[in-house]
PDB file of C-alpha atoms in Angstrom:
ATOM      1  CA  MET Y  91     -12.445 -11.946  10.932  1.00 49.00           C
ATOM      2  CA  GLY Y  92     -15.920 -10.615  10.152  1.00 44.00           C
ATOM      3  CA  ASP Y  93     -17.635 -11.959   7.014  1.00 41.00           C
ATOM      4  CA  GLY Y  94     -17.196  -8.867   4.879  1.00 42.00           C
ATOM      5  CA  GLU Y  95     -13.690  -8.243   6.122  1.00 43.00           C
ATOM      6  CA  GLY Y  96     -12.621 -11.855   5.524  1.00 47.00           C
ATOM      7  CA  ASP Y  97     -13.390 -11.860   1.805  1.00 53.00           C
ATOM      8  CA  HIS Y  98     -10.057 -10.389   0.781  1.00 68.00           C
ATOM      9  CA  LEU Y  99      -7.835 -11.542   3.632  1.00 90.00           C
ATOM     10  CA  THR Y 100      -4.929 -13.756   2.754  1.00 95.00           C
ATOM     11  CA  LEU Y 101      -3.023 -16.255   4.861  1.00 98.00           C
ATOM     12  CA  ALA Y 102       0.519 -17.034   3.713  1.00 98.00           C
ATOM     13  CA  THR Y 103       2.281 -20.297   4.610  1.00 98.00           C
ATOM     14  CA  GLY Y 104       5.668 -21.784   3.780  1.00 98.00           C
ATOM     15  CA  GLY Y 105       7.858 -24.658   4.839  1.00 97.00           C
ATOM     16  CA  TYR Y 106      10.052 -27.617   4.101  1.00 97.00           C
ATOM     17  CA  ASP Y 107       8.403 -28.457   0.779  1.00 97.00           C
ATOM     18  CA  HIS Y 108      10.071 -25.345  -0.728  1.00 97.00           C
ATOM     19  CA  THR Y 109       6.775 -23.657  -1.561  1.00 97.00           C
ATOM     20  CA  ILE Y 110       4.865 -20.607  -0.368  1.00 98.00           C
ATOM     21  CA  LYS Y 111       1.081 -20.791  -0.526  1.00 97.00           C
ATOM     22  CA  LEU Y 112      -1.453 -17.970  -0.358  1.00 97.00           C
ATOM     23  CA  TRP Y 113      -4.872 -18.931   1.014  1.00 97.00           C
ATOM     24  CA  GLN Y 114      -8.246 -17.267   1.162  1.00 96.00           C
ATOM     25  CA  ALA Y 115      -8.436 -17.174   4.951  1.00 96.00           C
ATOM     26  CA  HIS Y 116     -12.211 -17.569   5.368  1.00 94.00           C
ATOM     27  CA  THR Y 117     -12.637 -20.474   2.897  1.00 95.00           C
ATOM     28  CA  GLY Y 118      -9.391 -22.436   3.041  1.00 96.00           C
ATOM     29  CA  ILE Y 119      -9.029 -22.195  -0.749  1.00 96.00           C
ATOM     30  CA  CYS Y 120      -5.429 -22.044  -1.992  1.00 96.00           C
ATOM     31  CA  LEU Y 121      -5.143 -19.002  -4.264  1.00 95.00           C
ATOM     32  CA  ARG Y 122      -1.529 -19.354  -5.413  1.00 95.00           C
ATOM     33  CA  THR Y 123       1.558 -21.483  -4.961  1.00 96.00           C
ATOM     34  CA  MET Y 124       4.986 -19.905  -5.374  1.00 95.00           C
ATOM     35  CA  GLN Y 125       8.142 -21.991  -5.650  1.00 93.00           C
ATOM     36  CA  HIS Y 126      10.902 -21.292  -3.120  1.00 92.00           C
ATOM     37  CA  SER Y 127      13.127 -23.865  -4.699  1.00 86.00           C
ATOM     38  CA  ASP Y 128      16.544 -23.340  -3.142  1.00 89.00           C
ATOM     39  CA  SER Y 129      15.636 -23.647   0.541  1.00 95.00           C
ATOM     40  CA  GLN Y 130      12.984 -24.134   3.174  1.00 96.00           C
ATOM     41  CA  VAL Y 131      10.991 -21.068   4.253  1.00 98.00           C
ATOM     42  CA  ASN Y 132      12.131 -19.841   7.667  1.00 98.00           C
ATOM     43  CA  ALA Y 133       9.925 -16.778   8.136  1.00 98.00           C
ATOM     44  CA  LEU Y 134       7.148 -14.842   6.393  1.00 98.00           C
ATOM     45  CA  GLU Y 135       5.671 -11.405   6.937  1.00 98.00           C
ATOM     46  CA  ILE Y 136       3.054  -9.337   5.131  1.00 98.00           C
ATOM     47  CA  THR Y 137       3.712  -5.619   4.625  1.00 96.00           C
ATOM     48  CA  PRO Y 138       1.522  -3.123   6.520  1.00 95.00           C
ATOM     49  CA  GLY Y 139      -0.362  -2.257   3.323  1.00 92.00           C
ATOM     50  CA  ARG Y 140      -1.071  -5.977   2.704  1.00 94.00           C
ATOM     51  CA  THR Y 141       0.383  -5.764  -0.817  1.00 94.00           C
ATOM     52  CA  MET Y 142       3.722  -7.566  -0.427  1.00 96.00           C
ATOM     53  CA  LEU Y 143       5.019 -10.710   1.239  1.00 97.00           C
ATOM     54  CA  ALA Y 144       8.563 -11.022   2.574  1.00 98.00           C
ATOM     55  CA  ALA Y 145      10.033 -14.530   2.684  1.00 98.00           C
ATOM     56  CA  CYS Y 146      13.277 -15.594   4.359  1.00 97.00           C
ATOM     57  CA  GLY Y 147      15.267 -18.741   3.733  1.00 97.00           C
ATOM     58  CA  TYR Y 148      18.829 -19.928   3.402  1.00 97.00           C
ATOM     59  CA  GLN Y 149      20.929 -16.958   2.189  1.00 96.00           C
ATOM     60  CA  HIS Y 150      17.837 -15.293   0.738  1.00 95.00           C
ATOM     61  CA  ILE Y 151      15.299 -12.597   1.521  1.00 97.00           C
ATOM     62  CA  ARG Y 152      12.667 -12.110  -1.166  1.00 96.00           C
ATOM     63  CA  LEU Y 153       9.692  -9.811  -1.644  1.00 96.00           C
ATOM     64  CA  TYR Y 154       6.626 -11.091  -3.540  1.00 96.00           C
ATOM     65  CA  ASP Y 155       3.632  -9.166  -4.889  1.00 95.00           C
ATOM     66  CA  MET Y 156       0.509 -10.562  -3.214  1.00 93.00           C
ATOM     67  CA  SER Y 157      -1.986  -8.958  -5.573  1.00 87.00           C
ATOM     68  CA  ALA Y 158      -0.526  -9.886  -8.977  1.00 84.00           C
ATOM     69  CA  GLN Y 159      -0.418 -13.354 -10.472  1.00 85.00           C
ATOM     70  CA  ASN Y 160       3.351 -13.113 -10.880  1.00 89.00           C
ATOM     71  CA  ASN Y 161       4.845 -15.924  -8.806  1.00 93.00           C
ATOM     72  CA  ASN Y 162       8.400 -14.656  -9.166  1.00 93.00           C
ATOM     73  CA  PRO Y 163       9.872 -12.385  -6.482  1.00 94.00           C
ATOM     74  CA  LEU Y 164       9.858  -8.645  -7.191  1.00 93.00           C
ATOM     75  CA  ILE Y 165      13.003  -8.029  -5.148  1.00 94.00           C
ATOM     76  CA  ASN Y 166      15.924 -10.161  -4.006  1.00 94.00           C
ATOM     77  CA  PHE Y 167      17.826  -8.645  -1.098  1.00 93.00           C
ATOM     78  CA  ASP Y 168      21.563  -9.044  -1.592  1.00 84.00           C
ATOM     79  CA  GLY Y 169      24.441  -9.631   0.765  1.00 87.00           C
ATOM     80  CA  VAL Y 170      23.022 -12.097   3.275  1.00 94.00           C
ATOM     81  CA  THR Y 171      24.566 -15.431   4.217  1.00 95.00           C
ATOM     82  CA  LYS Y 172      23.414 -18.495   6.147  1.00 96.00           C
ATOM     83  CA  ASN Y 173      19.812 -18.873   7.318  1.00 97.00           C
ATOM     84  CA  ILE Y 174      17.724 -15.737   7.713  1.00 98.00           C
ATOM     85  CA  SER Y 175      15.400 -16.571  10.586  1.00 98.00           C
ATOM     86  CA  SER Y 176      13.264 -13.501  11.221  1.00 98.00           C
ATOM     87  CA  VAL Y 177      11.605 -10.658   9.288  1.00 98.00           C
ATOM     88  CA  GLY Y 178       9.250  -7.783  10.071  1.00 98.00           C
ATOM     89  CA  PHE Y 179       8.253  -4.252   9.081  1.00 98.00           C
ATOM     90  CA  GLU Y 180       8.086  -0.807  10.637  1.00 98.00           C
ATOM     91  CA  GLU Y 181       4.416   0.161  11.055  1.00 96.00           C
ATOM     92  CA  THR Y 182       4.207   2.279   7.894  1.00 96.00           C
ATOM     93  CA  GLY Y 183       6.348  -0.076   5.808  1.00 96.00           C
ATOM     94  CA  LYS Y 184       9.201   2.407   5.371  1.00 97.00           C
ATOM     95  CA  TRP Y 185      11.749  -0.132   6.503  1.00 98.00           C
ATOM     96  CA  MET Y 186      12.096  -3.858   6.987  1.00 98.00           C
ATOM     97  CA  PHE Y 187      14.180  -5.698   9.555  1.00 98.00           C
ATOM     98  CA  THR Y 188      15.743  -9.147   9.333  1.00 98.00           C
ATOM     99  CA  GLY Y 189      17.903 -11.326  11.553  1.00 98.00           C
ATOM    100  CA  GLY Y 190      19.739 -14.579  11.012  1.00 98.00           C
ATOM    101  CA  GLU Y 191      22.539 -17.020  11.608  1.00 98.00           C
ATOM    102  CA  ASP Y 192      25.116 -14.579  10.204  1.00 97.00           C
ATOM    103  CA  HIS Y 193      24.880 -12.772  13.589  1.00 97.00           C
ATOM    104  CA  HIS Y 194      23.351  -9.594  12.105  1.00 97.00           C
ATOM    105  CA  VAL Y 195      20.109  -7.688  12.447  1.00 98.00           C
ATOM    106  CA  ARG Y 196      19.673  -5.577   9.324  1.00 98.00           C
ATOM    107  CA  ILE Y 197      17.446  -2.573   8.664  1.00 97.00           C
ATOM    108  CA  TRP Y 198      16.437  -2.291   4.991  1.00 97.00           C
ATOM    109  CA  ASP Y 199      15.230   0.985   3.495  1.00 97.00           C
ATOM    110  CA  MET Y 200      12.003   0.147   1.650  1.00 96.00           C
ATOM    111  CA  THR Y 201      11.391   3.635   0.239  1.00 95.00           C
ATOM    112  CA  SER Y 202      13.523   3.064  -2.881  1.00 90.00           C
ATOM    113  CA  ASN Y 203      13.166   0.638  -5.781  1.00 87.00           C
ATOM    114  CA  ASN Y 204      16.444  -0.994  -4.787  1.00 89.00           C
ATOM    115  CA  PRO Y 205      16.200  -1.470  -1.009  1.00 93.00           C
ATOM    116  CA  ALA Y 206      19.570  -1.384   0.717  1.00 93.00           C
ATOM    117  CA  CYS Y 207      20.721  -2.198   4.225  1.00 96.00           C
ATOM    118  CA  LYS Y 208      21.092   1.118   6.071  1.00 95.00           C
ATOM    119  CA  ARG Y 209      21.693  -0.041   9.648  1.00 95.00           C
ATOM    120  CA  MET Y 210      23.192  -3.176  11.145  1.00 96.00           C
ATOM    121  CA  PHE Y 211      23.623  -4.664  14.610  1.00 97.00           C
ATOM    122  CA  ASP Y 212      26.109  -7.470  15.272  1.00 97.00           C
ATOM    123  CA  CYS Y 213      25.117  -9.871  18.065  1.00 95.00           C
ATOM    124  CA  MET Y 214      28.336 -11.896  17.736  1.00 95.00           C
ATOM    125  CA  CYS Y 215      26.252 -15.079  17.575  1.00 96.00           C
ATOM    126  CA  PRO Y 216      23.422 -16.592  15.476  1.00 98.00           C
ATOM    127  CA  ILE Y 217      20.035 -14.871  15.805  1.00 98.00           C
ATOM    128  CA  ASN Y 218      16.749 -16.786  15.956  1.00 98.00           C
ATOM    129  CA  SER Y 219      14.188 -14.032  16.468  1.00 98.00           C
ATOM    130  CA  VAL Y 220      13.768 -10.273  16.137  1.00 98.00           C
ATOM    131  CA  CYS Y 221      10.767  -8.100  16.960  1.00 98.00           C
ATOM    132  CA  LEU Y 222      10.014  -4.387  16.939  1.00 98.00           C
ATOM    133  CA  HIS Y 223       8.721  -2.424  19.923  1.00 97.00           C
ATOM    134  CA  PRO Y 224       5.447  -0.542  19.282  1.00 97.00           C
ATOM    135  CA  ASN Y 225       7.485   2.672  19.692  1.00 95.00           C
ATOM    136  CA  GLN Y 226       9.073   1.742  16.317  1.00 97.00           C
ATOM    137  CA  VAL Y 227      12.559   2.500  17.680  1.00 96.00           C
ATOM    138  CA  GLU Y 228      13.657  -0.388  19.889  1.00 97.00           C
ATOM    139  CA  MET Y 229      14.213  -3.950  18.746  1.00 98.00           C
ATOM    140  CA  ALA Y 230      14.260  -7.097  20.862  1.00 98.00           C
ATOM    141  CA  ILE Y 231      16.578  -9.857  19.660  1.00 98.00           C
ATOM    142  CA  GLY Y 232      16.780 -13.516  20.730  1.00 98.00           C
ATOM    143  CA  ALA Y 233      20.045 -15.372  20.118  1.00 98.00           C
ATOM    144  CA  GLN Y 234      21.264 -18.956  20.060  1.00 97.00           C
ATOM    145  CA  ASN Y 235      23.708 -18.374  22.921  1.00 96.00           C
ATOM    146  CA  GLY Y 236      20.765 -17.699  25.256  1.00 97.00           C
ATOM    147  CA  ALA Y 237      21.108 -13.919  25.150  1.00 97.00           C
ATOM    148  CA  VAL Y 238      18.356 -11.351  24.804  1.00 98.00           C
ATOM    149  CA  TYR Y 239      19.308  -7.967  23.349  1.00 97.00           C
ATOM    150  CA  LEU Y 240      17.495  -4.655  23.311  1.00 97.00           C
ATOM    151  CA  TRP Y 241      18.721  -2.313  20.566  1.00 97.00           C
ATOM    152  CA  ASP Y 242      17.716   1.282  19.902  1.00 95.00           C
ATOM    153  CA  VAL Y 243      17.835   1.662  16.129  1.00 95.00           C
ATOM    154  CA  LYS Y 244      18.231   5.459  16.225  1.00 92.00           C
ATOM    155  CA  SER Y 245      20.778   5.950  18.992  1.00 92.00           C
ATOM    156  CA  ASP Y 246      22.506   2.546  18.662  1.00 94.00           C
ATOM    157  CA  ALA Y 247      22.224   2.117  22.447  1.00 94.00           C
ATOM    158  CA  HIS Y 248      21.892  -1.531  23.402  1.00 95.00           C
ATOM    159  CA  GLU Y 249      22.013  -3.933  26.290  1.00 94.00           C
ATOM    160  CA  GLN Y 250      22.225  -7.669  26.754  1.00 96.00           C
ATOM    161  CA  LEU Y 251      20.927 -10.105  29.351  1.00 96.00           C
ATOM    162  CA  ILE Y 252      21.041 -13.886  29.618  1.00 96.00           C
ATOM    163  CA  PRO Y 253      18.021 -15.378  31.404  1.00 97.00           C
ATOM    164  CA  GLU Y 254      19.337 -18.940  31.172  1.00 96.00           C
ATOM    165  CA  VAL Y 255      22.900 -19.826  30.194  1.00 93.00           C
ATOM    166  CA  ASP Y 256      23.308 -21.891  26.986  1.00 89.00           C
ATOM    167  CA  ALA Y 257      19.550 -22.191  26.430  1.00 97.00           C
ATOM    168  CA  SER Y 258      18.980 -20.845  22.922  1.00 98.00           C
ATOM    169  CA  ILE Y 259      16.245 -18.190  22.689  1.00 98.00           C
ATOM    170  CA  GLN Y 260      13.947 -19.497  19.962  1.00 98.00           C
ATOM    171  CA  SER Y 261      11.442 -16.625  19.856  1.00 98.00           C
ATOM    172  CA  ILE Y 262      10.993 -13.157  21.328  1.00 98.00           C
ATOM    173  CA  ALA Y 263       7.972 -10.847  21.455  1.00 98.00           C
ATOM    174  CA  ILE Y 264       6.881  -7.459  22.815  1.00 98.00           C
ATOM    175  CA  SER Y 265       3.241  -6.821  23.694  1.00 98.00           C
ATOM    176  CA  PRO Y 266       1.370  -4.339  21.459  1.00 97.00           C
ATOM    177  CA  ASN Y 267       0.792  -2.069  24.466  1.00 97.00           C
ATOM    178  CA  GLY Y 268       4.566  -1.948  25.034  1.00 97.00           C
ATOM    179  CA  ALA Y 269       4.327  -3.166  28.635  1.00 97.00           C
ATOM    180  CA  LEU Y 270       5.812  -6.678  28.397  1.00 98.00           C
ATOM    181  CA  MET Y 271       8.540  -8.632  26.643  1.00 98.00           C
ATOM    182  CA  ALA Y 272       8.625 -12.429  26.452  1.00 98.00           C
ATOM    183  CA  ALA Y 273      11.248 -14.918  25.277  1.00 98.00           C
ATOM    184  CA  VAL Y 274      10.839 -18.683  24.944  1.00 98.00           C
ATOM    185  CA  ASN Y 275      13.862 -20.966  24.881  1.00 98.00           C
ATOM    186  CA  VAL Y 276      14.918 -24.388  23.709  1.00 98.00           C
ATOM    187  CA  LYS Y 277      14.074 -25.894  27.109  1.00 97.00           C
ATOM    188  CA  GLY Y 278      10.444 -24.775  26.885  1.00 98.00           C
ATOM    189  CA  ASN Y 279      10.849 -22.025  29.466  1.00 98.00           C
ATOM    190  CA  CYS Y 280       9.296 -18.617  28.811  1.00 98.00           C
ATOM    191  CA  TYR Y 281      10.713 -15.536  30.522  1.00 98.00           C
ATOM    192  CA  ILE Y 282       8.681 -12.361  30.850  1.00 98.00           C
ATOM    193  CA  TRP Y 283       9.911  -8.858  31.647  1.00 98.00           C
ATOM    194  CA  SER Y 284       8.115  -5.582  32.192  1.00 97.00           C
ATOM    195  CA  LEU Y 285       9.289  -2.735  29.953  1.00 96.00           C
ATOM    196  CA  ASN Y 286       9.541   0.735  31.480  1.00 92.00           C
ATOM    197  CA  THR Y 287      10.608   3.979  29.888  1.00 86.00           C
ATOM    198  CA  THR Y 288      12.623   6.530  31.872  1.00 78.00           C
ATOM    199  CA  SER Y 289      13.659  10.050  30.982  1.00 72.00           C
ATOM    200  CA  SER Y 290      17.287   9.280  31.840  1.00 72.00           C
ATOM    201  CA  SER Y 291      17.671   6.243  29.588  1.00 76.00           C
ATOM    202  CA  LYS Y 292      17.406   5.903  25.824  1.00 82.00           C
ATOM    203  CA  LEU Y 293      16.426   2.258  26.210  1.00 93.00           C
ATOM    204  CA  SER Y 294      13.445   0.769  27.957  1.00 94.00           C
ATOM    205  CA  VAL Y 295      14.329  -0.654  31.356  1.00 94.00           C
ATOM    206  CA  LEU Y 296      13.770  -4.404  31.613  1.00 95.00           C
ATOM    207  CA  GLN Y 297      12.566  -5.811  34.923  1.00 95.00           C
ATOM    208  CA  PRO Y 298      12.121  -9.577  35.387  1.00 97.00           C
ATOM    209  CA  LYS Y 299       8.449 -10.296  35.971  1.00 97.00           C
ATOM    210  CA  HIS Y 300       7.725 -14.007  35.590  1.00 98.00           C
ATOM    211  CA  LYS Y 301       9.080 -17.347  34.425  1.00 98.00           C
ATOM    212  CA  LEU Y 302       6.714 -19.868  32.869  1.00 98.00           C
ATOM    213  CA  ASP Y 303       7.620 -23.549  32.685  1.00 97.00           C
ATOM    214  CA  ALA Y 304       5.560 -23.458  29.530  1.00 98.00           C
ATOM    215  CA  HIS Y 305       6.523 -26.700  27.751  1.00 97.00           C
ATOM    216  CA  LYS Y 306       8.419 -29.917  28.459  1.00 95.00           C
ATOM    217  CA  LYS Y 307       9.980 -29.864  24.972  1.00 92.00           C
ATOM    218  CA  TYR Y 308      11.490 -27.236  22.669  1.00 94.00           C
ATOM    219  CA  GLY Y 309       9.789 -23.871  22.779  1.00 97.00           C
ATOM    220  CA  LEU Y 310       9.334 -22.623  19.210  1.00 98.00           C
ATOM    221  CA  LYS Y 311       7.323 -19.397  19.185  1.00 98.00           C
ATOM    222  CA  CYS Y 312       5.927 -16.774  21.536  1.00 98.00           C
ATOM    223  CA  LYS Y 313       3.549 -13.965  20.634  1.00 98.00           C
ATOM    224  CA  PHE Y 314       1.197 -11.559  22.344  1.00 98.00           C
ATOM    225  CA  SER Y 315      -2.400 -11.130  21.238  1.00 98.00           C
ATOM    226  CA  PRO Y 316      -3.254  -7.784  19.580  1.00 97.00           C
ATOM    227  CA  ASP Y 317      -5.149  -6.685  22.710  1.00 98.00           C
ATOM    228  CA  SER Y 318      -2.119  -7.661  24.871  1.00 98.00           C
ATOM    229  CA  SER Y 319      -4.328  -9.807  27.135  1.00 98.00           C
ATOM    230  CA  LEU Y 320      -2.845 -13.156  26.085  1.00 98.00           C
ATOM    231  CA  LEU Y 321       0.621 -14.619  25.632  1.00 98.00           C
ATOM    232  CA  LEU Y 322       0.994 -17.511  23.203  1.00 98.00           C
ATOM    233  CA  THR Y 323       3.724 -20.153  23.399  1.00 98.00           C
ATOM    234  CA  THR Y 324       4.146 -23.017  20.929  1.00 97.00           C
ATOM    235  CA  SER Y 325       6.324 -26.063  21.138  1.00 97.00           C
ATOM    236  CA  ALA Y 326       7.632 -29.343  19.787  1.00 96.00           C
ATOM    237  CA  ASP Y 327       5.179 -30.982  22.218  1.00 96.00           C
ATOM    238  CA  GLY Y 328       2.279 -30.485  19.779  1.00 96.00           C
ATOM    239  CA  THR Y 329       0.584 -27.668  21.675  1.00 96.00           C
ATOM    240  CA  ALA Y 330      -0.081 -23.968  21.411  1.00 97.00           C
ATOM    241  CA  LYS Y 331      -0.691 -22.614  24.906  1.00 98.00           C
ATOM    242  CA  LEU Y 332      -2.334 -19.329  25.814  1.00 98.00           C
ATOM    243  CA  TRP Y 333      -1.622 -17.540  29.084  1.00 98.00           C
ATOM    244  CA  ASN Y 334      -3.357 -14.587  30.744  1.00 98.00           C
ATOM    245  CA  THR Y 335      -0.921 -11.672  30.824  1.00 98.00           C
ATOM    246  CA  SER Y 336      -2.608 -10.268  33.949  1.00 97.00           C
ATOM    247  CA  ASP Y 337      -1.283 -13.088  36.155  1.00 97.00           C
ATOM    248  CA  PHE Y 338       0.284 -15.634  33.717  1.00 97.00           C
ATOM    249  CA  THR Y 339      -2.214 -18.335  34.567  1.00 98.00           C
ATOM    250  CA  PRO Y 340      -3.133 -20.850  31.821  1.00 98.00           C
ATOM    251  CA  TYR Y 341      -6.044 -19.723  29.630  1.00 98.00           C
ATOM    252  CA  ARG Y 342      -6.354 -22.264  26.807  1.00 98.00           C
ATOM    253  CA  GLU Y 343      -4.369 -25.183  25.388  1.00 97.00           C
ATOM    254  CA  LEU Y 344      -4.736 -25.950  21.682  1.00 97.00           C
ATOM    255  CA  LYS Y 345      -3.498 -29.481  21.126  1.00 95.00           C
ATOM    256  CA  ILE Y 346      -2.679 -31.048  17.777  1.00 87.00           C
ATOM    257  CA  ASP Y 347      -0.615 -34.180  18.304  1.00 80.00           C
ATOM    258  CA  SER Y 348       2.292 -34.769  20.657  1.00 77.00           C
ATOM    259  CA  LYS Y 349       4.447 -35.915  17.733  1.00 86.00           C
ATOM    260  CA  ARG Y 350       3.825 -32.703  15.749  1.00 93.00           C
ATOM    261  CA  TRP Y 351       5.731 -29.465  16.189  1.00 96.00           C
ATOM    262  CA  VAL Y 352       3.763 -26.212  16.223  1.00 97.00           C
ATOM    263  CA  TRP Y 353       6.251 -24.027  14.367  1.00 98.00           C
ATOM    264  CA  ASP Y 354       4.463 -20.713  13.999  1.00 98.00           C
ATOM    265  CA  ALA Y 355       1.227 -18.890  14.802  1.00 98.00           C
ATOM    266  CA  ALA Y 356      -0.627 -15.623  14.213  1.00 98.00           C
ATOM    267  CA  PHE Y 357      -3.616 -14.000  15.903  1.00 98.00           C
ATOM    268  CA  SER Y 358      -6.591 -12.378  14.233  1.00 97.00           C
ATOM    269  CA  ALA Y 359      -6.882  -8.645  14.957  1.00 96.00           C
ATOM    270  CA  ASP Y 360      -9.760  -9.206  17.394  1.00 96.00           C
ATOM    271  CA  SER Y 361      -7.660 -11.689  19.445  1.00 97.00           C
ATOM    272  CA  GLN Y 362     -10.450 -14.299  19.109  1.00 97.00           C
ATOM    273  CA  TYR Y 363      -8.824 -16.605  16.539  1.00 97.00           C
ATOM    274  CA  LEU Y 364      -5.403 -18.138  16.040  1.00 98.00           C
ATOM    275  CA  PHE Y 365      -3.693 -19.575  12.976  1.00 98.00           C
ATOM    276  CA  THR Y 366      -1.104 -22.298  13.586  1.00 98.00           C
ATOM    277  CA  ALA Y 367       1.480 -23.945  11.340  1.00 98.00           C
ATOM    278  CA  SER Y 368       2.685 -27.433  12.184  1.00 97.00           C
ATOM    279  CA  SER Y 369       4.921 -30.258  11.074  1.00 97.00           C
ATOM    280  CA  ASP Y 370       2.043 -32.356   9.740  1.00 96.00           C
ATOM    281  CA  GLY Y 371       1.863 -29.978   6.756  1.00 96.00           C
ATOM    282  CA  LEU Y 372      -1.366 -28.328   7.888  1.00 97.00           C
ATOM    283  CA  ALA Y 373      -2.213 -24.786   8.873  1.00 98.00           C
ATOM    284  CA  ARG Y 374      -5.234 -24.451  11.136  1.00 98.00           C
ATOM    285  CA  LEU Y 375      -7.597 -21.709  12.211  1.00 98.00           C
ATOM    286  CA  TRP Y 376      -8.638 -22.083  15.844  1.00 98.00           C
ATOM    287  CA  ASN Y 377     -11.488 -20.520  17.732  1.00 98.00           C
ATOM    288  CA  ILE Y 378      -9.628 -19.674  20.926  1.00 98.00           C
ATOM    289  CA  SER Y 379     -12.635 -19.660  23.261  1.00 96.00           C
ATOM    290  CA  THR Y 380     -13.936 -23.078  22.135  1.00 97.00           C
ATOM    291  CA  GLN Y 381     -10.444 -24.558  21.535  1.00 97.00           C
ATOM    292  CA  GLU Y 382     -11.768 -26.056  18.291  1.00 96.00           C
ATOM    293  CA  VAL Y 383     -10.387 -25.977  14.754  1.00 97.00           C
ATOM    294  CA  ASP Y 384     -12.676 -23.940  12.502  1.00 97.00           C
ATOM    295  CA  ARG Y 385     -10.689 -24.512   9.304  1.00 97.00           C
ATOM    296  CA  GLU Y 386      -7.754 -26.466   7.918  1.00 97.00           C
ATOM    297  CA  TYR Y 387      -5.509 -25.344   5.078  1.00 98.00           C
ATOM    298  CA  ILE Y 388      -4.454 -28.477   3.214  1.00 97.00           C
ATOM    299  CA  GLY Y 389      -1.877 -28.584   0.433  1.00 97.00           C
ATOM    300  CA  HIS Y 390       1.691 -28.537   1.729  1.00 97.00           C
ATOM    301  CA  GLN Y 391       3.617 -31.779   1.314  1.00 97.00           C
ATOM    302  CA  ARG Y 392       5.903 -31.328   4.307  1.00 97.00           C
ATOM    303  CA  ALA Y 393       6.143 -29.355   7.559  1.00 97.00           C
ATOM    304  CA  ILE Y 394       4.888 -25.763   7.562  1.00 98.00           C
ATOM    305  CA  THR Y 395       7.504 -23.716   9.401  1.00 98.00           C
ATOM    306  CA  ALA Y 396       6.251 -20.171   8.793  1.00 98.00           C
ATOM    307  CA  LEU Y 397       2.990 -18.316   8.345  1.00 98.00           C
ATOM    308  CA  ALA Y 398       1.838 -14.714   8.084  1.00 98.00           C
ATOM    309  CA  PHE Y 399      -1.561 -13.095   8.468  1.00 98.00           C
ATOM    310  CA  ARG Y 400      -2.558  -9.467   8.795  1.00 94.00           C
ATOM    311  CA  ASP Y 401      -6.116  -8.237   9.243  1.00 90.00           C
ATOM    312  CA  ASP Y 402      -5.408  -4.985  11.004  1.00 76.00           C
ATOM    313  CA  VAL Y 403      -6.810  -1.729   9.678  1.00 57.00           C
ATOM    314  CA  VAL Y 404      -5.010  -0.479   6.580  1.00 46.00           C
ATOM    315  CA  ALA Y 405      -4.026   3.158   6.992  1.00 41.00           C
TER     316      ALA Y 405
END
């Protein structure tokens, strides 16, 4: 988030007011508002080249051009039903992955003008969260029945574990260094596993490492910082909590209001700042070390449920 670097960086937010807003991250100025009229926005992600924005909602996945002034989606992805809850991209942008309440994780080929679903994994239950391992092959999936799945996209090998019966997994994350996986559930508990690769297994081996009683209310999101030193958990209790991944001790607590849900969050590439999206209709930029809000993004009329930010190096 250096001064020169920040000039062209865009924060994307979306929520219950059926709009997506693009913000100049370092000023808080709203650059564009796109209508998402037929549903709330469940998830957003910016492509690796920072040119496109993927938005997921009820029975829709759409791709918007971030650089043009065209507020209409460039691509509508066909064949999805119910709420799509999660979206992300392979590191070079060659394919996109989505997951949702229709029980399926889908892999979309992004190399053609008409992206099609080329791989699919059926979890047999609604999916809340999907993330991609840094090895770009394995996917971690969090489901409403309390299950966590690991799926190898190439070999189709997969395994399932249930850390807590009937406690819906709301969010799942793998650390950028590939060493840890975390999942936060509806009871506010966060489970952490170590990930180990073996020559005899196609899949990483999961070993239980720690359980955090992270929040007293709904857990909503978990993410690792880009340097893998911190684990973030957010909740319906109005907090975003940061934990040291070395020993899972508390590091910082960013508190908004106990009546506000912190729906989503994203780190800056240097792991020093955090964007949050909450139910009071505000996105915030926090200085993690001081625990203070450096900037507010004001303009949404209802809860912000999704945000996306990417300031990594463009290849």
